[in-house]
Protein backbone atom coordinates (compact mmCIF):
# COMPACT_ATOMS: atom_id res chain seq x y z
CA UNK A 1 0.00 0.00 0.00
CA UNK A 2 1.35 3.45 -0.96
CA UNK A 3 2.16 5.87 1.85
CA UNK A 4 1.17 8.85 -0.27
CA UNK A 5 -1.77 10.83 1.16
CA UNK A 6 -5.06 10.30 -0.70
CA UNK A 7 -5.96 13.97 -0.59
CA UNK A 8 -3.10 16.26 -1.55
CA UNK A 9 -4.78 19.61 -1.03
CA UNK A 10 -7.56 21.93 -2.16
CA UNK A 11 -8.03 23.40 -5.59
CA UNK A 12 -9.17 26.86 -6.64
CA UNK A 13 -10.84 27.81 -9.90
CA UNK A 14 -11.07 31.35 -11.34
CA UNK A 15 -14.42 32.03 -9.67
CA UNK A 16 -13.11 30.87 -6.30
CA UNK A 17 -10.67 33.78 -5.97
CA UNK A 18 -10.45 37.54 -6.41
CA UNK A 19 -7.40 39.74 -6.78
CA UNK A 20 -6.92 42.00 -3.78
CA UNK A 21 -6.66 45.73 -4.51
CA UNK A 22 -3.25 47.09 -3.56
CA UNK A 23 -1.82 50.54 -3.04
CA UNK A 24 -0.81 51.60 -6.53
CA UNK A 25 1.25 54.38 -8.08
CA UNK A 26 -0.21 53.75 -11.54
CA UNK A 27 -2.28 56.79 -12.46
CA UNK A 28 -4.62 55.03 -14.86
CA UNK A 29 -4.71 51.81 -16.81
CA UNK A 30 -4.86 53.91 -19.99
CA UNK A 31 -1.86 56.10 -19.13
CA UNK A 32 0.59 53.90 -21.03
CA UNK A 33 2.47 53.05 -17.82
CA UNK A 34 1.63 49.35 -18.09
CA UNK A 35 3.56 47.08 -20.44
CA UNK A 36 1.93 43.70 -21.07
CA UNK A 37 4.82 42.25 -23.10
CA UNK A 38 5.10 38.55 -22.29
CA UNK A 39 7.30 35.57 -23.01
CA UNK A 40 5.74 32.71 -24.95
CA UNK A 41 8.57 30.20 -25.13
CA UNK A 42 12.31 30.23 -24.50
CA UNK A 43 14.03 31.19 -27.74
CA UNK A 44 10.90 32.76 -29.27
CA UNK A 45 10.20 36.51 -29.56
CA UNK A 46 7.95 38.02 -26.87
CA UNK A 47 4.45 39.27 -27.68
CA UNK A 48 2.81 42.53 -26.59
CA UNK A 49 -0.61 41.13 -25.65
CA UNK A 50 -0.40 37.84 -23.75
CA UNK A 51 -3.29 36.08 -25.50
CA UNK A 52 -2.85 32.90 -27.55
CA UNK A 53 -5.59 31.29 -29.65
CA UNK A 54 -6.03 27.58 -28.99
CA UNK A 55 -5.01 24.80 -31.37
CA UNK A 56 -8.63 23.68 -31.90
CA UNK A 57 -10.13 23.10 -35.33
CA UNK A 58 -13.03 25.45 -34.57
CA UNK A 59 -10.64 28.17 -33.40
CA UNK A 60 -7.26 28.52 -35.11
CA UNK A 61 -6.46 28.23 -38.79
CA UNK A 62 -4.36 30.72 -40.77
CA UNK A 63 -7.00 33.48 -40.55
CA UNK A 64 -7.18 33.44 -36.76
CA UNK A 65 -3.39 33.07 -36.42
CA UNK A 66 -2.91 36.08 -38.73
CA UNK A 67 -5.37 38.26 -36.82
CA UNK A 68 -3.95 37.26 -33.45
CA UNK A 69 -0.39 38.11 -34.51
CA UNK A 70 -1.46 41.41 -36.11
CA UNK A 71 -3.18 42.38 -32.85
CA UNK A 72 -0.12 41.55 -30.76
CA UNK A 73 -1.05 38.03 -29.64
CA UNK A 74 -0.26 34.66 -31.10
CA UNK A 75 -2.10 31.75 -32.71
CA UNK A 76 -1.43 28.02 -32.66
CA UNK A 77 -2.65 26.36 -35.85
CA UNK A 78 -4.44 23.11 -35.05
CA UNK A 79 -3.15 19.75 -36.28
CA UNK A 80 -6.36 18.10 -37.45
CA UNK A 81 -5.39 18.26 -41.11
CA UNK A 82 -2.66 16.75 -43.30
CA UNK A 83 0.94 17.85 -42.83
CA UNK A 84 0.88 19.57 -46.24
CA UNK A 85 -2.22 21.56 -45.25
CA UNK A 86 -0.78 22.60 -41.89
CA UNK A 87 2.46 23.70 -43.59
CA UNK A 88 0.47 25.73 -46.10
CA UNK A 89 -1.51 27.42 -43.29
CA UNK A 90 1.76 28.40 -41.59
CA UNK A 91 3.08 29.78 -44.89
CA UNK A 92 -0.05 31.89 -45.37
CA UNK A 93 0.54 33.61 -42.04
CA UNK A 94 4.24 34.10 -42.75
CA UNK A 95 3.46 35.58 -46.18
CA UNK A 96 1.19 38.30 -44.83
CA UNK A 97 3.73 40.84 -43.67
CA UNK A 98 7.39 41.36 -44.41
CA UNK A 99 9.96 44.13 -44.26
CA UNK A 100 11.23 43.10 -47.68
CA UNK A 101 9.98 40.41 -50.07
CA UNK A 102 12.97 38.15 -50.63
CA UNK A 103 11.10 35.74 -52.89
CA UNK A 104 8.96 37.92 -55.15
CA UNK A 105 6.80 36.43 -57.91
CA UNK A 106 9.03 36.03 -60.99
CA UNK A 107 7.89 35.29 -64.53
CA UNK A 108 9.58 35.03 -67.97
CA UNK A 109 9.22 37.94 -70.40
CA UNK A 110 7.39 35.84 -73.00
CA UNK A 111 4.60 35.10 -70.46
CA UNK A 112 1.34 36.94 -71.08
CA UNK A 113 -0.74 39.32 -69.01
CA UNK A 114 -3.14 36.41 -68.44
CA UNK A 115 -0.26 34.28 -67.04
CA UNK A 116 0.79 37.10 -64.72
CA UNK A 117 -2.76 37.61 -63.45
CA UNK A 118 -2.99 33.89 -62.66
CA UNK A 119 0.31 34.03 -60.78
CA UNK A 120 -0.80 37.01 -58.69
CA UNK A 121 -4.02 35.27 -57.73
CA UNK A 122 -1.92 32.65 -55.99
CA UNK A 123 0.76 34.91 -54.58
CA UNK A 124 -1.44 37.88 -53.61
CA UNK A 125 1.19 40.45 -54.61
CA UNK A 126 0.80 43.70 -56.52
CA UNK A 127 3.57 43.13 -59.09
CA UNK A 128 5.62 40.53 -60.98
CA UNK A 129 9.35 40.63 -61.63
CA UNK A 130 10.00 39.84 -65.28
CA UNK A 131 13.16 37.98 -66.25
CA UNK A 132 14.86 36.96 -69.49
CA UNK A 133 15.03 33.28 -70.54
CA UNK A 134 13.10 30.45 -68.95
CA UNK A 135 14.44 30.51 -65.41
CA UNK A 136 15.21 33.30 -62.97
CA UNK A 137 18.92 33.61 -62.16
CA UNK A 138 18.73 36.74 -60.00
CA UNK A 139 18.80 39.34 -62.78
CA UNK A 140 15.60 40.78 -64.25
CA UNK A 141 14.47 42.82 -67.25
CA UNK A 142 11.50 44.67 -65.81
CA UNK A 143 8.62 44.92 -63.38
CA UNK A 144 4.89 44.81 -64.21
CA UNK A 145 1.89 45.72 -62.04
CA UNK A 146 -1.88 45.21 -62.51
CA UNK A 147 -2.03 48.82 -63.76
CA UNK A 148 0.33 47.81 -66.60
CA UNK A 149 -1.85 44.77 -67.32
CA UNK A 150 -4.75 47.12 -68.09
CA UNK A 151 -2.70 48.56 -70.96
CA UNK A 152 -2.76 45.26 -72.92
CA UNK A 153 -4.91 42.27 -73.84
CA UNK A 154 -4.81 38.95 -71.98
CA UNK A 155 -2.44 37.50 -74.63
CA UNK A 156 -0.07 40.51 -74.72
CA UNK A 157 3.49 39.48 -73.69
CA UNK A 158 4.62 41.16 -70.48
CA UNK A 159 7.64 42.67 -72.21
CA UNK A 160 5.28 45.01 -74.08
CA UNK A 161 3.68 46.53 -70.97
CA UNK A 162 6.29 46.26 -68.18
CA UNK A 163 8.52 49.05 -66.91
CA UNK A 164 11.93 48.01 -68.31
CA UNK A 165 14.90 47.54 -65.95
CA UNK A 166 16.61 50.82 -67.00
CA UNK A 167 13.53 52.81 -65.91
CA UNK A 168 12.86 50.88 -62.69
CA UNK A 169 13.73 52.95 -59.58
CA UNK A 170 15.97 50.85 -57.35
CA UNK A 171 17.65 50.96 -53.95
CA UNK A 172 21.08 49.66 -53.00
CA UNK A 173 21.83 46.83 -50.52
CA UNK A 174 21.61 48.02 -46.91
CA UNK A 175 18.72 50.44 -47.55
CA UNK A 176 16.19 50.30 -44.67
CA UNK A 177 12.42 50.07 -45.10
CA UNK A 178 12.05 53.71 -43.99
CA UNK A 179 14.67 54.87 -46.51
CA UNK A 180 13.00 52.82 -49.22
CA UNK A 181 9.62 54.39 -48.36
CA UNK A 182 11.19 57.85 -48.71
CA UNK A 183 12.56 56.85 -52.14
CA UNK A 184 9.17 55.45 -53.20
CA UNK A 185 7.46 58.70 -52.16
CA UNK A 186 10.02 60.74 -54.08
CA UNK A 187 9.56 58.70 -57.27
CA UNK A 188 5.82 58.24 -56.76
CA UNK A 189 6.02 54.44 -56.98
CA UNK A 190 4.64 51.78 -54.66
CA UNK A 191 7.31 49.10 -55.12
CA UNK A 192 11.05 49.43 -55.21
CA UNK A 193 13.51 46.56 -55.76
CA UNK A 194 16.81 46.29 -53.91
CA UNK A 195 19.47 45.50 -56.45
CA UNK A 196 23.21 44.85 -55.99
CA UNK A 197 26.08 46.24 -58.09
CA UNK A 198 25.78 43.28 -60.51
CA UNK A 199 22.11 43.96 -61.18
CA UNK A 200 20.96 41.06 -59.01
CA UNK A 201 17.62 41.35 -57.26
CA UNK A 202 17.88 41.04 -53.45
CA UNK A 203 14.27 41.83 -52.61
CA UNK A 204 11.35 44.19 -53.14
CA UNK A 205 10.08 46.87 -50.75
CA UNK A 206 6.45 48.00 -51.04
CA UNK A 207 4.48 50.85 -49.49
CA UNK A 208 1.74 48.32 -48.65
CA UNK A 209 4.07 46.31 -46.41
CA UNK A 210 5.13 49.54 -44.71
CA UNK A 211 1.48 50.51 -44.13
CA UNK A 212 0.87 47.22 -42.32
CA UNK A 213 3.60 48.00 -39.81
CA UNK A 214 2.12 51.43 -39.21
CA UNK A 215 -1.39 50.08 -38.91
CA UNK A 216 -0.46 47.28 -36.50
CA UNK A 217 2.14 48.75 -34.14
CA UNK A 218 1.70 45.87 -31.65
CA UNK A 219 2.06 43.08 -34.21
CA UNK A 220 3.98 40.00 -33.07
CA UNK A 221 6.94 39.73 -35.43
CA UNK A 222 9.89 37.46 -36.08
CA UNK A 223 13.42 38.71 -36.77
CA UNK A 224 12.55 39.30 -40.43
CA UNK A 225 9.47 41.38 -39.65
CA UNK A 226 7.04 38.57 -40.48
CA UNK A 227 4.09 37.59 -38.30
CA UNK A 228 4.73 35.03 -35.58
CA UNK A 229 2.87 31.75 -35.83
CA UNK A 230 2.86 28.48 -33.93
CA UNK A 231 1.59 25.07 -35.01
CA UNK A 232 0.51 21.98 -33.12
CA UNK A 233 1.90 18.48 -33.46
CA UNK A 234 0.80 15.22 -31.84
CA UNK A 235 2.55 12.07 -30.70
CA UNK A 236 2.00 9.70 -33.63
CA UNK A 237 4.96 8.43 -35.65
CA UNK A 238 4.11 10.84 -38.50
CA UNK A 239 4.36 13.80 -36.15
CA UNK A 240 8.17 13.83 -36.29
CA UNK A 241 7.91 14.35 -40.04
CA UNK A 242 5.14 16.92 -39.45
CA UNK A 243 7.34 18.84 -37.00
CA UNK A 244 10.27 18.88 -39.43
CA UNK A 245 8.05 20.07 -42.30
CA UNK A 246 6.60 22.86 -40.14
CA UNK A 247 10.09 23.88 -39.03
CA UNK A 248 11.20 23.98 -42.68
CA UNK A 249 8.27 26.36 -43.32
CA UNK A 250 9.81 28.55 -40.56
CA UNK A 251 7.05 28.12 -37.98
CA UNK A 252 8.15 30.06 -34.90
CA UNK A 253 7.02 27.66 -32.20
CA UNK A 254 5.77 24.07 -32.13
CA UNK A 255 3.16 23.01 -29.59
CA UNK A 256 3.22 19.39 -28.52
CA UNK A 257 -0.48 18.82 -28.01
CA UNK A 258 -1.15 16.05 -25.49
CA UNK A 259 -4.11 16.09 -23.11
CA UNK A 260 -1.92 14.43 -20.43
CA UNK A 261 1.51 16.00 -20.87
CA UNK A 262 3.05 13.86 -18.16
CA UNK A 263 3.11 10.85 -20.48
CA UNK A 264 6.44 9.13 -21.19
CA UNK A 265 5.78 10.08 -24.81
CA UNK A 266 6.39 13.76 -24.10
CA UNK A 267 9.99 13.09 -23.15
CA UNK A 268 10.47 10.68 -26.04
CA UNK A 269 9.12 13.05 -28.71
CA UNK A 270 11.10 16.00 -27.33
CA UNK A 271 14.26 13.88 -27.33
CA UNK A 272 13.69 12.73 -30.88
CA UNK A 273 13.02 16.22 -32.16
CA UNK A 274 15.66 18.11 -30.21
CA UNK A 275 18.45 15.57 -29.81
CA UNK A 276 18.08 13.12 -32.70
CA UNK A 277 16.81 15.58 -35.31
CA UNK A 278 18.62 18.61 -33.86
CA UNK A 279 15.52 20.81 -34.26
CA UNK A 280 16.09 24.40 -33.10
CA UNK A 281 12.44 25.55 -33.20
CA UNK A 282 11.17 26.20 -29.64
CA UNK A 283 8.69 23.57 -28.46
CA UNK A 284 5.92 24.16 -25.93
CA UNK A 285 4.63 20.99 -24.27
CA UNK A 286 1.65 20.14 -22.13
CA UNK A 287 -0.85 19.89 -20.69
CA UNK A 288 0.00 19.55 -17.03
CA UNK A 289 -1.57 20.77 -13.80
CA UNK A 290 0.73 19.73 -10.94
CA UNK A 291 4.15 20.74 -9.61
CA UNK A 292 5.57 17.38 -10.71
CA UNK A 293 3.96 17.66 -14.14
CA UNK A 294 5.45 21.12 -14.71
CA UNK A 295 8.88 19.90 -13.61
CA UNK A 296 8.60 16.87 -15.87
CA UNK A 297 7.88 19.04 -18.93
CA UNK A 298 10.78 21.35 -18.05
CA UNK A 299 13.19 18.46 -17.43
CA UNK A 300 12.15 16.82 -20.71
CA UNK A 301 13.60 19.82 -22.54
CA UNK A 302 10.48 21.82 -23.46
CA UNK A 303 10.77 25.58 -24.04
CA UNK A 304 7.38 26.42 -22.59
CA UNK A 305 4.59 24.68 -20.70
CA UNK A 306 0.87 24.59 -21.26
CA UNK A 307 -1.10 24.32 -18.01
CA UNK A 308 -4.68 23.13 -17.75
CA UNK A 309 -6.34 19.78 -17.29
CA UNK A 310 -10.09 20.01 -17.65
CA UNK A 311 -10.95 23.73 -17.32
CA UNK A 312 -11.94 24.25 -20.97
CA UNK A 313 -15.47 25.22 -21.98
CA UNK A 314 -15.92 22.14 -24.15
CA UNK A 315 -13.83 19.82 -21.93
CA UNK A 316 -15.44 16.76 -20.42
CA UNK A 317 -12.31 15.23 -18.90
CA UNK A 318 -13.42 16.06 -15.37
CA UNK A 319 -16.81 14.43 -15.98
CA UNK A 320 -15.63 11.43 -17.99
CA UNK A 321 -12.28 10.57 -16.40
CA UNK A 322 -12.86 12.29 -13.07
CA UNK A 323 -9.50 13.98 -13.56
CA UNK A 324 -8.47 17.62 -13.29
CA UNK A 325 -7.07 20.40 -11.14
CA UNK A 326 -8.94 23.72 -10.76
CA UNK A 327 -7.12 26.18 -12.97
CA UNK A 328 -5.83 28.80 -10.51
CA UNK A 329 -4.24 26.05 -8.43
CA UNK A 330 -2.83 24.39 -11.58
CA UNK A 331 -1.17 27.67 -12.62
CA UNK A 332 0.18 28.22 -9.10
CA UNK A 333 1.56 24.67 -9.16
CA UNK A 334 3.55 25.41 -12.33
CA UNK A 335 4.79 28.73 -10.91
CA UNK A 336 5.83 26.90 -7.75
CA UNK A 337 7.73 24.30 -9.82
CA UNK A 338 9.86 26.99 -11.51
CA UNK A 339 10.18 29.54 -8.71
CA UNK A 340 13.89 28.88 -8.05
CA UNK A 341 14.94 28.58 -11.71
CA UNK A 342 17.29 31.25 -13.02
CA UNK A 343 15.42 31.14 -16.35
CA UNK A 344 11.80 30.27 -15.73
CA UNK A 345 9.93 28.30 -18.37
CA UNK A 346 7.11 30.49 -19.75
CA UNK A 347 3.70 29.29 -18.52
CA UNK A 348 0.61 29.32 -20.73
CA UNK A 349 -2.66 29.14 -18.76
CA UNK A 350 -4.78 27.07 -21.12
CA UNK A 351 -8.55 26.92 -20.80
CA UNK A 352 -11.34 28.17 -18.61
CA UNK A 353 -11.05 31.88 -19.41
CA UNK A 354 -14.62 33.20 -19.62
CA UNK A 355 -14.20 36.81 -18.55
CA UNK A 356 -11.43 39.42 -18.80
CA UNK A 357 -10.94 39.20 -15.02
CA UNK A 358 -9.98 35.53 -15.42
CA UNK A 359 -7.01 36.62 -17.51
CA UNK A 360 -5.79 39.02 -14.81
CA UNK A 361 -6.21 36.23 -12.26
CA UNK A 362 -4.32 33.72 -14.43
CA UNK A 363 -1.36 36.06 -14.78
CA UNK A 364 -1.53 37.03 -11.12
CA UNK A 365 -1.37 33.32 -10.28
CA UNK A 366 1.89 33.01 -12.24
CA UNK A 367 1.05 32.53 -15.93
CA UNK A 368 2.93 34.49 -18.61
CA UNK A 369 0.17 34.17 -21.21
CA UNK A 370 -3.31 32.73 -21.53
CA UNK A 371 -4.70 30.42 -24.22
CA UNK A 372 -8.34 30.82 -25.22
CA UNK A 373 -10.54 28.59 -27.34
CA UNK A 374 -14.29 29.04 -26.98
CA UNK A 375 -14.13 32.82 -26.50
CA UNK A 376 -12.71 33.05 -30.05
CA UNK A 377 -14.71 30.23 -31.67
CA UNK A 378 -17.64 32.52 -32.46
CA UNK A 379 -15.57 35.15 -34.24
CA UNK A 380 -15.23 35.94 -37.92
CA UNK A 381 -11.70 34.56 -38.11
CA UNK A 382 -12.41 31.08 -36.69
CA UNK A 383 -12.69 28.30 -39.29
CA UNK A 384 -16.18 27.56 -40.63
CA UNK A 385 -19.19 29.69 -41.45
CA UNK A 386 -21.84 30.95 -39.01
CA UNK A 387 -25.19 29.12 -39.05
CA UNK A 388 -28.58 30.45 -38.00
CA UNK A 389 -30.21 28.76 -35.00
CA UNK A 390 -33.49 30.10 -33.62
CA UNK A 391 -32.87 33.37 -35.44
CA UNK A 392 -29.40 33.79 -33.94
CA UNK A 393 -26.14 33.48 -35.88
CA UNK A 394 -23.84 30.94 -34.25
CA UNK A 395 -20.58 29.13 -34.92
CA UNK A 396 -19.60 25.65 -33.91
CA UNK A 397 -17.11 25.00 -31.13
CA UNK A 398 -16.02 21.51 -30.26
CA UNK A 399 -13.56 19.78 -27.99
CA UNK A 400 -10.71 18.15 -29.79
CA UNK A 401 -11.57 14.99 -27.84
CA UNK A 402 -15.26 15.21 -28.85
CA UNK A 403 -16.98 12.51 -30.91
CA UNK A 404 -17.30 14.75 -34.00
CA UNK A 405 -13.62 15.73 -33.89
CA UNK A 406 -12.71 12.06 -33.50
CA UNK A 407 -14.65 11.19 -36.65
CA UNK A 408 -12.57 13.77 -38.50
CA UNK A 409 -9.36 12.20 -37.15
CA UNK A 410 -10.58 8.77 -38.25
CA UNK A 411 -11.19 10.10 -41.75
CA UNK A 412 -7.66 11.57 -41.81
CA UNK A 413 -6.20 8.20 -40.72
CA UNK A 414 -4.73 9.99 -37.68
CA UNK A 415 -5.87 7.38 -35.13
CA UNK A 416 -5.94 3.61 -34.79
CA UNK A 417 -8.83 3.53 -32.29
CA UNK A 418 -12.25 2.58 -33.65
CA UNK A 419 -15.33 4.77 -33.27
CA UNK A 420 -17.03 2.08 -31.13
CA UNK A 421 -14.14 2.02 -28.65
CA UNK A 422 -13.73 5.77 -28.45
CA UNK A 423 -15.00 7.53 -25.29
CA UNK A 424 -15.22 11.29 -25.93
CA UNK A 425 -13.83 13.74 -23.38
CA UNK A 426 -15.13 16.82 -25.13
CA UNK A 427 -18.42 18.16 -26.41
CA UNK A 428 -19.69 19.90 -29.51
CA UNK A 429 -21.85 22.98 -29.19
CA UNK A 430 -22.62 26.36 -30.77
CA UNK A 431 -21.63 29.80 -29.58
CA UNK A 432 -23.13 33.15 -30.70
CA UNK A 433 -21.39 34.84 -33.62
CA UNK A 434 -19.46 37.85 -32.32
CA UNK A 435 -17.76 39.54 -35.26
CA UNK A 436 -14.06 40.24 -35.21
CA UNK A 437 -11.57 38.56 -32.87
CA UNK A 438 -10.15 42.00 -32.11
CA UNK A 439 -13.25 42.73 -29.97
CA UNK A 440 -12.50 39.75 -27.73
CA UNK A 441 -8.79 40.59 -27.50
CA UNK A 442 -9.55 44.24 -26.72
CA UNK A 443 -11.84 43.31 -23.82
CA UNK A 444 -9.31 40.86 -22.40
CA UNK A 445 -6.51 43.39 -22.65
CA UNK A 446 -8.65 46.07 -21.01
CA UNK A 447 -9.41 43.73 -18.11
CA UNK A 448 -5.77 42.80 -17.73
CA UNK A 449 -4.65 46.45 -17.68
CA UNK A 450 -7.24 47.17 -15.03
CA UNK A 451 -6.28 44.14 -12.92
CA UNK A 452 -2.62 45.12 -13.20
CA UNK A 453 -3.30 48.69 -12.19
CA UNK A 454 -5.22 47.51 -9.07
CA UNK A 455 -2.23 45.27 -8.29
CA UNK A 456 0.35 48.07 -8.82
CA UNK A 457 1.99 45.99 -11.56
CA UNK A 458 3.64 47.72 -14.52
CA UNK A 459 4.87 44.51 -16.14
CA UNK A 460 3.76 40.90 -16.39
CA UNK A 461 6.60 39.91 -14.03
CA UNK A 462 5.42 42.46 -11.45
CA UNK A 463 1.88 41.12 -11.75
CA UNK A 464 3.12 37.58 -11.17
CA UNK A 465 5.06 38.71 -8.10
CA UNK A 466 2.68 41.22 -6.53
CA UNK A 467 -0.80 39.85 -7.15
CA UNK A 468 -2.57 38.55 -4.06
CA UNK A 469 -5.87 36.73 -3.84
CA UNK A 470 -8.69 36.18 -1.41
CA UNK A 471 -10.77 33.02 -1.52
CA UNK A 472 -14.46 33.69 -2.16
CA UNK A 473 -16.65 31.69 0.22
CA UNK A 474 -19.71 31.49 -2.04
CA UNK A 475 -18.43 31.21 -5.60
CA UNK A 476 -20.87 31.04 -8.47
CA UNK A 477 -22.49 27.76 -9.33
CA UNK A 478 -20.67 25.77 -12.02
CA UNK A 479 -23.58 26.26 -14.46
CA UNK A 480 -23.17 30.01 -14.24
CA UNK A 481 -19.47 29.70 -14.96
CA UNK A 482 -20.31 27.99 -18.19
CA UNK A 483 -22.10 31.04 -19.60
CA UNK A 484 -19.84 32.44 -22.30
CA UNK A 485 -19.28 36.17 -22.23
CA UNK A 486 -19.43 37.87 -25.59
P1 LIG B 1 -11.53 27.32 -23.48
O1 LIG B 1 -12.16 27.28 -22.13
O2 LIG B 1 -10.84 28.61 -23.76
O3 LIG B 1 -10.39 26.19 -23.41
O4 LIG B 1 -12.47 26.93 -24.56
C1 LIG B 1 -9.60 25.86 -24.52
C2 LIG B 1 -8.80 24.62 -24.19
O5 LIG B 1 -9.64 23.49 -23.94
C3 LIG B 1 -8.88 22.30 -24.13
N1 LIG B 1 -9.65 21.35 -24.92
C4 LIG B 1 -10.19 20.21 -24.46
N2 LIG B 1 -10.12 19.64 -23.22
N3 LIG B 1 -11.44 17.83 -24.01
C5 LIG B 1 -10.75 18.43 -23.01
O6 LIG B 1 -10.72 17.91 -21.90
C6 LIG B 1 -11.54 18.34 -25.26
O7 LIG B 1 -12.18 17.76 -26.15
C7 LIG B 1 -10.87 19.59 -25.49
N4 LIG B 1 -10.73 20.36 -26.60
C8 LIG B 1 -10.00 21.45 -26.20
C9 LIG B 1 -7.59 22.71 -24.82
O8 LIG B 1 -6.54 22.68 -23.88
C10 LIG B 1 -7.90 24.11 -25.31
O9 LIG B 1 -6.77 24.90 -25.52
Coordinates of C-alpha atoms and ligand atoms in Angstrom, one line a residue, residues 54 56 287 306 312-317 350-352 354 371-374 399-402 425-426, ligand 1:
X54 CA -6.0 27.6 -29.0
X56 CA -8.6 23.7 -31.9
X287 CA -0.8 19.9 -20.7
X306 CA 0.9 24.6 -21.3
X312 CA -11.9 24.2 -21.0
X313 CA -15.5 25.2 -22.0
X314 CA -15.9 22.1 -24.1
X315 CA -13.8 19.8 -21.9
X316 CA -15.4 16.8 -20.4
X317 CA -12.3 15.2 -18.9
X350 CA -4.8 27.1 -21.1
X351 CA -8.6 26.9 -20.8
X352 CA -11.3 28.2 -18.6
X354 CA -14.6 33.2 -19.6
X371 CA -4.7 30.4 -24.2
X372 CA -8.3 30.8 -25.2
X373 CA -10.5 28.6 -27.3
X374 CA -14.3 29.0 -27.0
X399 CA -13.6 19.8 -28.0
X400 CA -10.7 18.1 -29.8
X401 CA -11.6 15.0 -27.8
X402 CA -15.3 15.2 -28.9
X425 CA -13.8 13.7 -23.4
X426 CA -15.1 16.8 -25.1
Ligands
LIG1 P1 -11.5 27.3 -23.5 O1 -12.2 27.3 -22.1 O2 -10.8 28.6 -23.8 O3 -10.4 26.2 -23.4 O4 -12.5 26.9 -24.6 C1 -9.6 25.9 -24.5 C2 -8.8 24.6 -24.2 O5 -9.6 23.5 -23.9 C3 -8.9 22.3 -24.1 N1 -9.7 21.3 -24.9 C4 -10.2 20.2 -24.5 N2 -10.1 19.6 -23.2 N3 -11.4 17.8 -24.0 C5 -10.8 18.4 -23.0 O6 -10.7 17.9 -21.9 C6 -11.5 18.3 -25.3 O7 -12.2 17.8 -26.1 C7 -10.9 19.6 -25.5 N4 -10.7 20.4 -26.6 C8 -10.0 21.4 -26.2 C9 -7.6 22.7 -24.8 O8 -6.5 22.7 -23.9 C10 -7.9 24.1 -25.3 O9 -6.8 24.9 -25.5

